[in-house]
mmCIF file of C-alpha atoms in Angstrom:
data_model
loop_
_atom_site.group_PDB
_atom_site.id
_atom_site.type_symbol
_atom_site.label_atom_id
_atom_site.label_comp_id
_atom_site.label_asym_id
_atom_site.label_seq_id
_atom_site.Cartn_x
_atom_site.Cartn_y
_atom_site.Cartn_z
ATOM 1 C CA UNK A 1 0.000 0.000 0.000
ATOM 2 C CA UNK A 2 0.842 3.638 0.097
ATOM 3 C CA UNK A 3 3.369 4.868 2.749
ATOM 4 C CA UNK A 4 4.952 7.944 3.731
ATOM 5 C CA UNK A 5 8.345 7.838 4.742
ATOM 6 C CA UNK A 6 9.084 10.570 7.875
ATOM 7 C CA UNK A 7 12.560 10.929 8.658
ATOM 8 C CA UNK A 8 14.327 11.128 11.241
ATOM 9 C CA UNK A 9 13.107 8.781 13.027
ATOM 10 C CA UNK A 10 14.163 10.193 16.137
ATOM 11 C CA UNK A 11 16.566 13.834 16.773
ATOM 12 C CA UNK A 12 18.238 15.265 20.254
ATOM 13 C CA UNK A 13 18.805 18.769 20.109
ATOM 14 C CA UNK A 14 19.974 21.184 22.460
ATOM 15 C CA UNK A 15 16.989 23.882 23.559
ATOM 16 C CA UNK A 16 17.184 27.017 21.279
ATOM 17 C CA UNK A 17 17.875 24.757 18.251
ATOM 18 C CA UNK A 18 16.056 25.139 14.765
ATOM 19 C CA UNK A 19 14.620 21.504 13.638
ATOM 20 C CA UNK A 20 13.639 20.421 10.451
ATOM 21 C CA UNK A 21 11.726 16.924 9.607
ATOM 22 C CA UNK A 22 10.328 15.882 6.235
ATOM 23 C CA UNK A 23 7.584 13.420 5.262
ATOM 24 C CA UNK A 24 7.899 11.683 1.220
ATOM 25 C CA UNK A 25 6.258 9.623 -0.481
ATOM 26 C CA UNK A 26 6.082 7.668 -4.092
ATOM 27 C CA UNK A 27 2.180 8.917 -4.634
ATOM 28 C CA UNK A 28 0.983 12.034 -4.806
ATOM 29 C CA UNK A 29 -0.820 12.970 -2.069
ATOM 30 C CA UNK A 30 -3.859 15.855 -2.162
ATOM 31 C CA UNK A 31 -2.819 17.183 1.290
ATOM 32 C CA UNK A 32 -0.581 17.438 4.268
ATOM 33 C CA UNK A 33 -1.052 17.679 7.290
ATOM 34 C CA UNK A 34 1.083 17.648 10.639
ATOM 35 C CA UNK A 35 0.066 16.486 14.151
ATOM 36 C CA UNK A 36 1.950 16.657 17.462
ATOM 37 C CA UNK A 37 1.538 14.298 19.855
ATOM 38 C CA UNK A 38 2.483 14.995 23.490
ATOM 39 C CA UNK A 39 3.294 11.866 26.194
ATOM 40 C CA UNK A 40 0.455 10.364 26.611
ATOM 41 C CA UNK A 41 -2.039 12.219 24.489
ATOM 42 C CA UNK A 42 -3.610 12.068 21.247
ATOM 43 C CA UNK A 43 -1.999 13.674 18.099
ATOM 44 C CA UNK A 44 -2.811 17.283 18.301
ATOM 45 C CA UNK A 45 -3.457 18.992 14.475
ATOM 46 C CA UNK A 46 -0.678 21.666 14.150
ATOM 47 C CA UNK A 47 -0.950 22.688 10.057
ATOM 48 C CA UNK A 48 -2.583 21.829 7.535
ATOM 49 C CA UNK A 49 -1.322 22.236 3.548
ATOM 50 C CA UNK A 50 -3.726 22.251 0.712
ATOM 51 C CA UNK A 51 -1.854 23.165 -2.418
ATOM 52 C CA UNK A 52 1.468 22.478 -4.019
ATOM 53 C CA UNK A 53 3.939 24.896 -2.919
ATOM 54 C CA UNK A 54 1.622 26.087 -0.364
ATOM 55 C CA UNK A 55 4.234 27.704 2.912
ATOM 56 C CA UNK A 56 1.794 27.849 6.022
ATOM 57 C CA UNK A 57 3.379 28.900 9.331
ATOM 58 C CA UNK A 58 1.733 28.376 12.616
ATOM 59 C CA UNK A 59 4.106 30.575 15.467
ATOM 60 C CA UNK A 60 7.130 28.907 15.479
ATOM 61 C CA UNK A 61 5.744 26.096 13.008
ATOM 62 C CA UNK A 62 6.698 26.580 9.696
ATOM 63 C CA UNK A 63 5.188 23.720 7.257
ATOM 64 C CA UNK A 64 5.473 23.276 3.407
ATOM 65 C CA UNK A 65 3.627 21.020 0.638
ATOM 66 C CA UNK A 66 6.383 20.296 -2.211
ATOM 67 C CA UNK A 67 5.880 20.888 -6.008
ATOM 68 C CA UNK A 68 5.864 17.577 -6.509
ATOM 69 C CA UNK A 69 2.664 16.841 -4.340
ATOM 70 C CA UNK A 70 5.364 13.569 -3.079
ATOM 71 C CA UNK A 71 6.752 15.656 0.092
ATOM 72 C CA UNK A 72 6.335 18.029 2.800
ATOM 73 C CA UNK A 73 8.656 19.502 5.421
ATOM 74 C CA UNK A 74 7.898 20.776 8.786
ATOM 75 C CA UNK A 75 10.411 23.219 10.579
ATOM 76 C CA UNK A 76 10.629 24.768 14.442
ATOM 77 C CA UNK A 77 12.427 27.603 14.816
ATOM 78 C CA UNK A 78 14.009 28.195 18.771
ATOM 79 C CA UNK A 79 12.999 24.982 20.554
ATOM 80 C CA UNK A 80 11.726 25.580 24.054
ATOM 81 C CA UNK A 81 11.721 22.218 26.168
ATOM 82 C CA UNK A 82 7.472 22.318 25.304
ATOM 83 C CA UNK A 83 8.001 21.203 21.965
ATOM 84 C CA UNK A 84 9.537 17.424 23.233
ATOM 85 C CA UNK A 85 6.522 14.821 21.678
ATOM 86 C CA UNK A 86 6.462 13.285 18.517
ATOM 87 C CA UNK A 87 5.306 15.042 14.813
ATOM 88 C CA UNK A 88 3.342 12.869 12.433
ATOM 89 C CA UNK A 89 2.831 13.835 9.137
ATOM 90 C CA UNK A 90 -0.228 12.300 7.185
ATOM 91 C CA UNK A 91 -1.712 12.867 3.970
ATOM 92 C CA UNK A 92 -4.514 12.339 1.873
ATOM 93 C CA UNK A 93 -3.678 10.434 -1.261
ATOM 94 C CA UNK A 94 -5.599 10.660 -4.648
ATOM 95 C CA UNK A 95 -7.982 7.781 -3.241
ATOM 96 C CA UNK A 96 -9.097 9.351 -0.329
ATOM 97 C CA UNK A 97 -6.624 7.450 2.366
ATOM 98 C CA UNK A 98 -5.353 8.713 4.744
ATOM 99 C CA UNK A 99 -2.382 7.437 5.701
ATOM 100 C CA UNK A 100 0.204 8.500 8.639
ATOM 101 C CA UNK A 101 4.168 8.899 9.053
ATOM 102 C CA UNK A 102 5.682 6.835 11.420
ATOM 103 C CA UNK A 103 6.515 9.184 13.200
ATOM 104 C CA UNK A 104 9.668 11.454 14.131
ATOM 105 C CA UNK A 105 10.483 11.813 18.050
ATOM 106 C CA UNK A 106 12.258 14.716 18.936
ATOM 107 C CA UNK A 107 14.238 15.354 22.283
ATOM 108 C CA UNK A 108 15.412 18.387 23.614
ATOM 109 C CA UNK A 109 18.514 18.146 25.813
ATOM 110 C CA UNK A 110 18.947 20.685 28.957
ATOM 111 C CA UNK B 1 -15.622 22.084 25.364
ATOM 112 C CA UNK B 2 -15.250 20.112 22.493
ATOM 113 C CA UNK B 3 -13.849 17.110 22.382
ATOM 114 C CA UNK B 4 -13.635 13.088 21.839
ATOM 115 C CA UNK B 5 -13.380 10.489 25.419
ATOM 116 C CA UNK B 6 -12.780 7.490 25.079
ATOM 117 C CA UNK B 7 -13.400 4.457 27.727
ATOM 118 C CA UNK B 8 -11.452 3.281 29.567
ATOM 119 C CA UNK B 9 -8.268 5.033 29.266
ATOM 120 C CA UNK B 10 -6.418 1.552 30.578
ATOM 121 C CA UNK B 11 -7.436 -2.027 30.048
ATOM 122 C CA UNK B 12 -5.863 -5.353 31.188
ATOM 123 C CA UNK B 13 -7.606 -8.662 29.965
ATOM 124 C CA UNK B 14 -7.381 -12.472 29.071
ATOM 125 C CA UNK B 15 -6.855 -13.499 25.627
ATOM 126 C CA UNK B 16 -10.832 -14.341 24.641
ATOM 127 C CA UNK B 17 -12.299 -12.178 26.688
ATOM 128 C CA UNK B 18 -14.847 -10.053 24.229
ATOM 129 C CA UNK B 19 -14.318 -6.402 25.551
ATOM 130 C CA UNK B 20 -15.368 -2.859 24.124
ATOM 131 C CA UNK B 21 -13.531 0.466 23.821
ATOM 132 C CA UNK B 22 -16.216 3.231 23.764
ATOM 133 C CA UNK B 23 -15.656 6.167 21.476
ATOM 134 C CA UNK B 24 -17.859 9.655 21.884
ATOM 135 C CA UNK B 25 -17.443 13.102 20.331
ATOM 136 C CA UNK B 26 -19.525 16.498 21.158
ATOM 137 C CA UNK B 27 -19.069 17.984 17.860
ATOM 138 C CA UNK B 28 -21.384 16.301 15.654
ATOM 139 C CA UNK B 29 -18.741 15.438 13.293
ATOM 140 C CA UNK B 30 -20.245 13.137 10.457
ATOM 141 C CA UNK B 31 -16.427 11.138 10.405
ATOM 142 C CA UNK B 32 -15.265 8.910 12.867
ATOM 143 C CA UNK B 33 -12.204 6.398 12.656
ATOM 144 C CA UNK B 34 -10.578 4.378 15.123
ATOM 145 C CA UNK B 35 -6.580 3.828 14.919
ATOM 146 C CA UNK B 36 -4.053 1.699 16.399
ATOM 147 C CA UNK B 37 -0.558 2.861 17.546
ATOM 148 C CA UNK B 38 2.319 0.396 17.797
ATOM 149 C CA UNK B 39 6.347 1.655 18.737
ATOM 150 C CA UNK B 40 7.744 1.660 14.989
ATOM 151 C CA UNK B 41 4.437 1.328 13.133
ATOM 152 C CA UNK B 42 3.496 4.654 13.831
ATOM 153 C CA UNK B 43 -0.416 4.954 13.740
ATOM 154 C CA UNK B 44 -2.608 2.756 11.394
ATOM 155 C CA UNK B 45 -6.384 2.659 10.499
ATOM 156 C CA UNK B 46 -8.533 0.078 11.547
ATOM 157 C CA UNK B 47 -12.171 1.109 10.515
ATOM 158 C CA UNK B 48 -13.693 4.505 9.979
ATOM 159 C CA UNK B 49 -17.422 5.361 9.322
ATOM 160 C CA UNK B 50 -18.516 8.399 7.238
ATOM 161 C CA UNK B 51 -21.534 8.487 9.335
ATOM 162 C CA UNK B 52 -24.537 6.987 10.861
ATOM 163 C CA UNK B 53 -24.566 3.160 9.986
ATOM 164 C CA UNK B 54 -21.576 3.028 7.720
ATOM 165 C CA UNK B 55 -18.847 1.834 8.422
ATOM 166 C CA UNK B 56 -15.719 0.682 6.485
ATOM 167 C CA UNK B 57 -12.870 -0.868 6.917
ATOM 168 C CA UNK B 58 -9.062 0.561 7.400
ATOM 169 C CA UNK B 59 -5.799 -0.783 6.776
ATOM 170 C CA UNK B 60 -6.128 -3.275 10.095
ATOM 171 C CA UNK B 61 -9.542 -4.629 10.630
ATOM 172 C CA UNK B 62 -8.717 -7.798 11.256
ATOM 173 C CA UNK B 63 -9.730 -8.742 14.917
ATOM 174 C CA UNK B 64 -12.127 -5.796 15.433
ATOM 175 C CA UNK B 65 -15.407 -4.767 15.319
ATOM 176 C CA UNK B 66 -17.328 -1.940 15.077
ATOM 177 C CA UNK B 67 -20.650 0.080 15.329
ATOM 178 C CA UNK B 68 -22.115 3.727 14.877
ATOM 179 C CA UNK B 69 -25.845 3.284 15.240
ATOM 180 C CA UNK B 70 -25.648 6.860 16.620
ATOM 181 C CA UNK B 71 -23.572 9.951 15.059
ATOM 182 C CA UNK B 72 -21.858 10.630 18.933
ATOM 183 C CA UNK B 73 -20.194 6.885 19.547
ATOM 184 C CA UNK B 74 -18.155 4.735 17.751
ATOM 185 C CA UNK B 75 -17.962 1.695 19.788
ATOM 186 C CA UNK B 76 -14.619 -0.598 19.073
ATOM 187 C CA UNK B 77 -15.344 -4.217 19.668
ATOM 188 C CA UNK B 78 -12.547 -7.238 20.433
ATOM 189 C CA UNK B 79 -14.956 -9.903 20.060
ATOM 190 C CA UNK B 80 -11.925 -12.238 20.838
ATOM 191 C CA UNK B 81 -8.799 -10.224 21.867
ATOM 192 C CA UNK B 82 -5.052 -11.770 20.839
ATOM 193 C CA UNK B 83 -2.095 -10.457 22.695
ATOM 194 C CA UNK B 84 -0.851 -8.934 19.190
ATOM 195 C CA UNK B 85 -3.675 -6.781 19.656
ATOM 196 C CA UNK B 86 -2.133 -4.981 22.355
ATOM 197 C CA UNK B 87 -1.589 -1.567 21.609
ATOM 198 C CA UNK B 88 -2.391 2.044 22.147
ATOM 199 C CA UNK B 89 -5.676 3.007 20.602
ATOM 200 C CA UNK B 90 -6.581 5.879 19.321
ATOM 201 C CA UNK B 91 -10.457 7.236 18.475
ATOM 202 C CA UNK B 92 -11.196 10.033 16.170
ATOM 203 C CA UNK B 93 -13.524 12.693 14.583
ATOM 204 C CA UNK B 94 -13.510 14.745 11.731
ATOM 205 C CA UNK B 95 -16.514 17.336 10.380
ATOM 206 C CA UNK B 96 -17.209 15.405 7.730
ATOM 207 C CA UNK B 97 -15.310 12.379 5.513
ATOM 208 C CA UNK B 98 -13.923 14.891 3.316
ATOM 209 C CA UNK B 99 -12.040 17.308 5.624
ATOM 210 C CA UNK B 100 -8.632 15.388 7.206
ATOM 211 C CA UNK B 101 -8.067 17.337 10.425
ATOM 212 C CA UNK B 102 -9.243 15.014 12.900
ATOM 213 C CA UNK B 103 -9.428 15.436 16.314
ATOM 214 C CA UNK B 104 -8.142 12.515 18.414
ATOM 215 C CA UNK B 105 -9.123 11.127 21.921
ATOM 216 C CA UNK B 106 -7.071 10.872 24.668
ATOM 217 C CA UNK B 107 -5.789 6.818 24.296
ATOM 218 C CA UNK B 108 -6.754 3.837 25.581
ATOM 219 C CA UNK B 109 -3.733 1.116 26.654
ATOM 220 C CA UNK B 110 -4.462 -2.020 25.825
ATOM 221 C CA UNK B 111 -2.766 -5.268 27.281
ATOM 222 C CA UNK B 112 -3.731 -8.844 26.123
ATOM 223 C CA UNK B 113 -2.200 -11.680 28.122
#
């Protein structure tokens, strides 16, 4: 089936750091969207992309749907210790799935 | 406040034991889905219903059950639970089938012995 490859898997950064993450994929996918989920909680929606090319920022959350309608990237500028969870990307491919990342876990060190 | 509960939030059982996971939004959201989240797998779709008494199934259906008889609660059913069924499970709502942002419960742990 269709699958979305998120990368890293898993990044430790030191607080104040910029982070970057990407999602790809070998379909084309009619949107992107990225979640956060916190310990213990359900995945929180942080952006959501709609058109190729489309740059959508959401306070520190920066988010981008490629040309190609195969990728998407999600950036955060200045980590703060908050932003420890992991970010799934998911997408909705031509044939209405929607299908998740596997997730990228990110760990801010003191 | 908006929002989607699920019931219970932790469950311990037997393998064979038929149990249910109770699923209710607030919102009257027309899409509901139930996932399962596994370390590695990230989170994958069991069934999803695009409203009031249909249903469909996900990418993992095998093993489950479910019901939506009312547009609030989306009821997923182990009518015979394995231990590879242990997991982290996830409800979820969305306004209607066509719009992704779904808004997720809170969890419910799992553990089949």
């Amino acid at each position: 089936g269709q699958q979305l490859n998120q990368s890293p898997q898993s990044m430790f950064i030191q607080e104040g750091e910029d982070v970057s993450m990407n999602c790809t994929s070998s379909s084309i996918f009619n949107t992107w969207l990225w979640y956060k989920q916190d310990p213990g909680e359900g995945p929180v929606l942080l952006i959501a992309l709609y058109k190729a090319g489309e740059l959508t920022s959401n306070g520190r959350l920066t988010a981008q749907f490629g040309i190609t309608r195969k990728d998407s990237f999600l950036n955060i500028s200045a980590s703060i210790p908050s932003d420890v969870g992991i970010y799934f990307c998911a997408g909705r491919s031509r044939d209405d799935k929607i299908i998740f990342g596997k997730g990228t876990r990110l760990h801010i060190l003191p | 406040e908006a929002q989607v509960t699920q019931n219970p939030r932790y469950l311990i059982t037997v393998t064979g034991k038929k149990l249910t996971v109770t699923c209710s939004q607030n919102m009257n959201h027309e899409y509901m889905s139930w996932y399962r989240q596994d370390p590695g797998l990230g989170l994958r779709q069991i069934y999803y219903s695009m409203n009031v008494e249909v249903t469909d199934k996900g990418d993992v259906p095998e093993g489950y059950k479910v019901s939506r008889k009312e547009k609030r609660n989306f009821p997923l059913i182990l009518e015979s639970p394995s231990p590879n069924q242990t997991s982290l499970y996830f409800c979820a709502s969305s306004l209607y089938t066509g719009v992704l942002e779904q808004y997720f419960g809170p969890g419910t742990r799992l553990t089949v012995t």
